[in-house]
Short mmCIF file of C-alpha atoms and ligand atoms in Angstrom, two decimals:
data_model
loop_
_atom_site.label_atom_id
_atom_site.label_comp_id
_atom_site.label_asym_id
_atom_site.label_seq_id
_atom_site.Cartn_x
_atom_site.Cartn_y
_atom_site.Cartn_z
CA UNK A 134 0.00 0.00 0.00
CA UNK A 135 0.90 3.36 -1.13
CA UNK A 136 1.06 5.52 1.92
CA UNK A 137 0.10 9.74 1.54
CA UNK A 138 2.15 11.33 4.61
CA UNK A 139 0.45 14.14 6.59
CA UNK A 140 1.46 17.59 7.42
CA UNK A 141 2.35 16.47 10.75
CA UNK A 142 4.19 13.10 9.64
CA UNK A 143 5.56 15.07 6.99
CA UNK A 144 7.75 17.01 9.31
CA UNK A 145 8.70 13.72 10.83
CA UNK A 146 9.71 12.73 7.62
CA UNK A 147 12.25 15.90 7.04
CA UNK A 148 13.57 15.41 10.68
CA UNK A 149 14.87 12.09 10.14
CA UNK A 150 15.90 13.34 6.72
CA UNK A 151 18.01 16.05 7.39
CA UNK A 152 19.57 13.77 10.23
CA UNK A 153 20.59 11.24 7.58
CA UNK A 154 22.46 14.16 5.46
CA UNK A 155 24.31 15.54 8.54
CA UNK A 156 25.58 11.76 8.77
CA UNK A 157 26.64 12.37 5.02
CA UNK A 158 28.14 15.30 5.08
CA UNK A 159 30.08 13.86 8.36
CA UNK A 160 31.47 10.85 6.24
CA UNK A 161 32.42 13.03 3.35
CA UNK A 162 34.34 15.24 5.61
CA UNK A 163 36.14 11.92 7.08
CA UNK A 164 36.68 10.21 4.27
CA UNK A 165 40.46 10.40 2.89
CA UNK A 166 43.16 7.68 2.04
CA UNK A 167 43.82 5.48 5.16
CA UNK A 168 40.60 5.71 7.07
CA UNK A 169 39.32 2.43 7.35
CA UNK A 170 35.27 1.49 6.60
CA UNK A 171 34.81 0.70 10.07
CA UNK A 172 35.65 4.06 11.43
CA UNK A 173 33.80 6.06 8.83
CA UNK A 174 30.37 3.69 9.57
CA UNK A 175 31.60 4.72 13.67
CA UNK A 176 31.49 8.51 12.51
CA UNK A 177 28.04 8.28 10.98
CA UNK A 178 26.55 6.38 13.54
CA UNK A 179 27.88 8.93 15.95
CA UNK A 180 25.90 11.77 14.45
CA UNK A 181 22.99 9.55 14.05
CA UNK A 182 22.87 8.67 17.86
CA UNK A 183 23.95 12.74 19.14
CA UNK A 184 20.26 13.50 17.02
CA UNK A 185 18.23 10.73 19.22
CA UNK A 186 17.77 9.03 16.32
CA UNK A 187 18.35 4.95 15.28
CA UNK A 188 20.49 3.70 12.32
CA UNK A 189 17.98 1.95 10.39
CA UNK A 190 20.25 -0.40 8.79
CA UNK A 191 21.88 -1.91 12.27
CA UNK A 192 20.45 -4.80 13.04
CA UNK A 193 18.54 -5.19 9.86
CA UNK A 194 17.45 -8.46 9.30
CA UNK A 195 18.39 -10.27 6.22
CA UNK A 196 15.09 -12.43 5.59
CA UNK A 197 17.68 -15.24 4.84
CA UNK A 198 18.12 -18.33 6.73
CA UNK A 199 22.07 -18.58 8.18
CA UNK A 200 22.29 -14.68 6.93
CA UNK A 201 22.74 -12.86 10.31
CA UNK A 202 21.55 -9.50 10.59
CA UNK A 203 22.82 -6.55 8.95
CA UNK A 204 25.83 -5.55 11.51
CA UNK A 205 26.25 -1.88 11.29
CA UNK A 206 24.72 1.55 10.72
CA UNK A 207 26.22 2.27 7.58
CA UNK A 208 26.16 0.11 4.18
CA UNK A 209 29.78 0.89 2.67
CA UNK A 210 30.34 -0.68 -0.50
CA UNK A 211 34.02 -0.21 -2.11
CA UNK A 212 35.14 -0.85 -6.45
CA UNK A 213 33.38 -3.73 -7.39
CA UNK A 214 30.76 -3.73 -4.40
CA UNK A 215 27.32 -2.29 -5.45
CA UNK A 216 25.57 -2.24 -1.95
CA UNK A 217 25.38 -3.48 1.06
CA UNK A 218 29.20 -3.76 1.87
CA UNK A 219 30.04 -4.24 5.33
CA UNK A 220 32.08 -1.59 7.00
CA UNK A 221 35.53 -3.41 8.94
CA UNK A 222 38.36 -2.30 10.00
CA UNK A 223 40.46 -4.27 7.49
CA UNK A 224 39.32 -1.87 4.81
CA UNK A 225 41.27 0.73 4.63
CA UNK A 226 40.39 3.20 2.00
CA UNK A 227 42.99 3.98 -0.91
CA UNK A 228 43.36 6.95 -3.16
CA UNK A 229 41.50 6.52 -6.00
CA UNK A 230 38.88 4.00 -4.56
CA UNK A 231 35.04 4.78 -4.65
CA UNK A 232 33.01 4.24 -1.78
CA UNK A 233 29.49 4.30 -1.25
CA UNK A 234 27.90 4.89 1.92
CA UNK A 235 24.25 4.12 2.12
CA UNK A 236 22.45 4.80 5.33
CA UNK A 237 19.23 5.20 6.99
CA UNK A 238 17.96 7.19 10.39
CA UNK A 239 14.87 6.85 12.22
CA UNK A 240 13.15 8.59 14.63
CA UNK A 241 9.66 9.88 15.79
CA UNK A 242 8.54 6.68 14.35
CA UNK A 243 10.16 7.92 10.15
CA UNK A 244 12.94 6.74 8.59
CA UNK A 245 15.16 9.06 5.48
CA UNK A 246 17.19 7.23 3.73
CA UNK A 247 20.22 8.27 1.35
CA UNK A 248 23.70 7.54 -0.20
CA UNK A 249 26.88 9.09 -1.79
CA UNK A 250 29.54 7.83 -4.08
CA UNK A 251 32.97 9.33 -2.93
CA UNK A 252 35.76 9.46 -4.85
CA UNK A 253 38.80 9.00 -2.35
CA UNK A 254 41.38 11.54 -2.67
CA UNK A 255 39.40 13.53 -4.80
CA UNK A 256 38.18 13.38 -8.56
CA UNK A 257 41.99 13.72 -10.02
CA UNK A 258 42.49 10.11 -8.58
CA UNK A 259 40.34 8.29 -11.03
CA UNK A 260 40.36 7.81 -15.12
CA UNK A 261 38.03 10.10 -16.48
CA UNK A 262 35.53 7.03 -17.15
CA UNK A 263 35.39 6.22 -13.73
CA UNK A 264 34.36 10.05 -12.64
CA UNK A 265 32.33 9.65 -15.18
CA UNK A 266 30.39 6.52 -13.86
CA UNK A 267 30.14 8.32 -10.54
CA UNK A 268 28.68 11.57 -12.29
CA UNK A 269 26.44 10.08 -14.62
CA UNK A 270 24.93 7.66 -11.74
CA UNK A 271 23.96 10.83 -9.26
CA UNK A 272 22.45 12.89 -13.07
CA UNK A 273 20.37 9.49 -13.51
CA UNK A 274 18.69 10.35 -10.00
CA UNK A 275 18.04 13.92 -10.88
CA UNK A 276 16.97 12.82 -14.73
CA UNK A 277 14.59 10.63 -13.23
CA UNK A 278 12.65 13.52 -10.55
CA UNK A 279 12.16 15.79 -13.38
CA UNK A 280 9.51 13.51 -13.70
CA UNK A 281 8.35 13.57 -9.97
CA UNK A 282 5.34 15.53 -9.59
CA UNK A 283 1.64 15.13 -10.40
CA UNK A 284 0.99 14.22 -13.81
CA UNK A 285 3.21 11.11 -14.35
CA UNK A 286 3.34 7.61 -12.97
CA UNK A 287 6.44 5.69 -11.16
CA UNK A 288 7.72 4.50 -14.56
CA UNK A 289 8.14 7.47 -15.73
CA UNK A 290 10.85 8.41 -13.28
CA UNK A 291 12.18 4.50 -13.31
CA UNK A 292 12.63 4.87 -17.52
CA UNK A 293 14.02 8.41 -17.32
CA UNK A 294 17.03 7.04 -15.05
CA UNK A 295 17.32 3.72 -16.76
CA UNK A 296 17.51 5.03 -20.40
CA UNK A 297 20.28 8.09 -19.03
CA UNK A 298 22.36 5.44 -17.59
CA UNK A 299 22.38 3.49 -20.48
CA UNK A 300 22.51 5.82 -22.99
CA UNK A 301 25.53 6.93 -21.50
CA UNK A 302 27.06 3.26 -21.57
CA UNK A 303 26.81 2.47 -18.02
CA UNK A 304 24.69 -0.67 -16.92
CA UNK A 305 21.83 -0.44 -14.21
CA UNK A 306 21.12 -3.78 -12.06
CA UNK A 307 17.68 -5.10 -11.88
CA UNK A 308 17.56 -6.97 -8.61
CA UNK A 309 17.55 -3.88 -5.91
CA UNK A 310 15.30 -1.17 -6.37
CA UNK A 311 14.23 2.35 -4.99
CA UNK A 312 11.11 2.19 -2.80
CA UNK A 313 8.52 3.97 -0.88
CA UNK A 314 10.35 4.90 2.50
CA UNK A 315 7.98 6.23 6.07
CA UNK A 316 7.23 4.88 9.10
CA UNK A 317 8.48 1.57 6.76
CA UNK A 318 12.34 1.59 5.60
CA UNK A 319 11.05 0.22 2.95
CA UNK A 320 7.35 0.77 1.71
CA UNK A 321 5.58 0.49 -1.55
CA UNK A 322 5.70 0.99 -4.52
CA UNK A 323 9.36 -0.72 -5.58
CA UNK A 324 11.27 2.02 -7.98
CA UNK A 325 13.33 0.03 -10.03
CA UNK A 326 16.23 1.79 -11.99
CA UNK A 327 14.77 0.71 -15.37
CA UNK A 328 10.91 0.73 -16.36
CA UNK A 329 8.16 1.36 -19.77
CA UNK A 330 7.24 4.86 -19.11
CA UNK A 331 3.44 5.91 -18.85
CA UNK A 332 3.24 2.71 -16.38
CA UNK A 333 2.87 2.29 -12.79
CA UNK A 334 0.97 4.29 -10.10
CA UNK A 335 0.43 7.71 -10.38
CA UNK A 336 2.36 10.44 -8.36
CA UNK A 337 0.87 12.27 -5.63
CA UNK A 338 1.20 14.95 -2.78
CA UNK A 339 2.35 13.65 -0.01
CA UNK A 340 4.05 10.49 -0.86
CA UNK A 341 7.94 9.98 0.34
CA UNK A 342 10.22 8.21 -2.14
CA UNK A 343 13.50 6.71 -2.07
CA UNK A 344 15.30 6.75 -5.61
CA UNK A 345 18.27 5.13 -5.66
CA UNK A 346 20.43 4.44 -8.99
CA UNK A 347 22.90 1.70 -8.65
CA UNK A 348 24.94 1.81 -11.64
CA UNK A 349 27.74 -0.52 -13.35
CA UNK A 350 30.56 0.22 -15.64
CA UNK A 351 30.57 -3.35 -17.21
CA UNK A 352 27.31 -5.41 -16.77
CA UNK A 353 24.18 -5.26 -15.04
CA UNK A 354 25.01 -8.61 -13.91
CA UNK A 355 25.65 -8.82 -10.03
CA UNK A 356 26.71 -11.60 -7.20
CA UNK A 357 26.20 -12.12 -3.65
CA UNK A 358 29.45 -12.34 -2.00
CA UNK A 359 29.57 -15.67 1.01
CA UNK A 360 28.83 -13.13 3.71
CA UNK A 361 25.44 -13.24 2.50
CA UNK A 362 25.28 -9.25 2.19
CA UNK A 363 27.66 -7.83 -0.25
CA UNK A 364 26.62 -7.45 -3.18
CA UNK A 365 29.52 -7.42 -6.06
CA UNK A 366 29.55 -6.76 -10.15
CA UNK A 367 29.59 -10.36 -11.60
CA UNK A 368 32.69 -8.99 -13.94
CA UNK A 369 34.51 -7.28 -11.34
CA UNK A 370 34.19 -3.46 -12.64
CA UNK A 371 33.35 -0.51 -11.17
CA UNK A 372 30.38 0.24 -9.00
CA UNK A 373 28.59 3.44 -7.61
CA UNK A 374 24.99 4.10 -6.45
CA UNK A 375 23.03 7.87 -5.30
CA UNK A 376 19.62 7.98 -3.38
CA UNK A 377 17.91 10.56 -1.77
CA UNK A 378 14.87 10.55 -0.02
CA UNK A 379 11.94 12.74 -2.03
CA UNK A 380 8.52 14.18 -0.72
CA UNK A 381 6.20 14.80 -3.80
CA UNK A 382 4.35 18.47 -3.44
CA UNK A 383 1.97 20.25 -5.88
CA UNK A 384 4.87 21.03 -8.18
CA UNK A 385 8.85 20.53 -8.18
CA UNK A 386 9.68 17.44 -6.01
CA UNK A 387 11.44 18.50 -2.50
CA UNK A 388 14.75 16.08 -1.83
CA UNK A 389 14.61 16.11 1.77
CA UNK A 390 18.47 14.38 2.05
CA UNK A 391 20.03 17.06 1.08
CA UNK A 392 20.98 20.33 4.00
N1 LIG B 140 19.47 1.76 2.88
C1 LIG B 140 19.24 0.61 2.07
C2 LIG B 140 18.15 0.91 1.08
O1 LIG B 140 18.26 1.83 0.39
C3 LIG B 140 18.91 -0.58 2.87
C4 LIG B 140 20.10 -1.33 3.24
S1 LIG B 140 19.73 -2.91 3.69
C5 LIG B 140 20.24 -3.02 5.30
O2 LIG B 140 17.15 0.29 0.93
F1 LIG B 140 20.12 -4.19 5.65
F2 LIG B 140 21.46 -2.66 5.41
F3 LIG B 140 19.50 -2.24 6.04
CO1 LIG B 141 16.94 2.97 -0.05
#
């Protein structure tokens, strides 16, 4: 079920939101050659807990049998990881390494919900393609909210980023989607990265959205690494993935993950 978030809830919703990008703009402030995925998830969590709020992700349960829960705030996800790495402390970052960091807060009984792709020690470490993958995956989000208002239907937004990413040569996986996001981390409708335009529900006032791009540079074709979390590119290339949290209005959608 589709749920339309009230005034009141609504300000719940930003709350929790703007907690999750202080956590964000924490981690990109940390994050430099050396620091290790374990202390960057510490960071986060930090900021997440000074704002009474919950990581949503810690202690997320995997819905598989054997698969223990998710272990930490923070899902950090480094090269060839597409989401849901585990932060540890025997990753130490690199220069020239992207990392994304996809995390949740809750609190008031509302979750936000966003993530970056970082480029450690800055965007003169990496090939131009690589920037590249990292640019044109955060554009695909903000292709695909152009078409986030009243008028046009969930597909529209999910074709907009999936025909941008792959117009631009990049490949967008199927199996993980974007997704309704409230009192739920995850409500309906699913947003895949791909879709028929014209299809799907239509948009409303008041709904909250998580879109969340998570682009390849070689195949669309993914694995799930024996940890039972991580989630790698089947051919070992690059990786990177942008979400924010939306609120559709009356006109131009409001990202409420970003200050
Ligand atoms: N934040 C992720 C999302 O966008 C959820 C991560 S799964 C978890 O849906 F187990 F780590 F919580
Ligand atoms: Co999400």
């Amino acid at each position: 079920m589709v749920t339309i978030k009230s005034k009141k809830e609504i300000e719940y919703m930003r709350k929790s939101c703007y907690i999750v990008a202080l956590a964000q703009k924490a981690i990109e402030e940390a994050i430099c050659p050396g620091i290790s995925t374990w202390e960057l998830n510490k960071i986060a969590e930090d900021v997440i807990y000074k704002n009474g709020a919950i990581p949503s992700c810690k202690n997320y349960p995997s819905g598989i049998k054997g698969v223990p829960a998710f272990p930490a705030g923070v899902c950090i996800s480094v090269n060839d990881e597409v989401i849901h790495g585990i932060p540890s402390k025997n990753v130490i970052l690199k220069k020239g390494d992207i990392v994304s960091t996809d995390l949740c807060a809750y609190k008031n009984g509302f979750h936000g919900d966003a993530t970056r792709t970082h480029i450690v020690g800055g965007e003169q470490s990496v090939s131009k393609d690589v920037k590249r993958l990292v640019e044109v995956t955060r554009q695909s989000f903000f292709e695909g909210i152009e078409f986030a208002k009243p008028g046009f239907r969930i597909g529209d937004i999910c074709h907009a980023i999936g025909e941008y990413v792959e117009r631009n040569g990049f490949y967008v996986i199927r199996e993980f989607q974007g997704h309704g996001i409230g009192r739920d981390m995850h409500e309906d409708p699913g947003i895949p990265n791909y879709g028929k335009a014209g299809k799907g529900i239509r948009l409303e006032p008041g709904m909250t959205l998580a879109i969340e791009p998570m682009v390849n540079m070689g195949t669309s074709n993914i694995e799930v690494l024996d940890d039972g979390w991580t989630v790698v590119t089947k051919d070992g290339s690059l990786a990177a993935h942008y979400e924010n949290t939306i609120l559709i209005t009356e006109k131009e959608p409001e990202i409420l993950t970003i200050m």
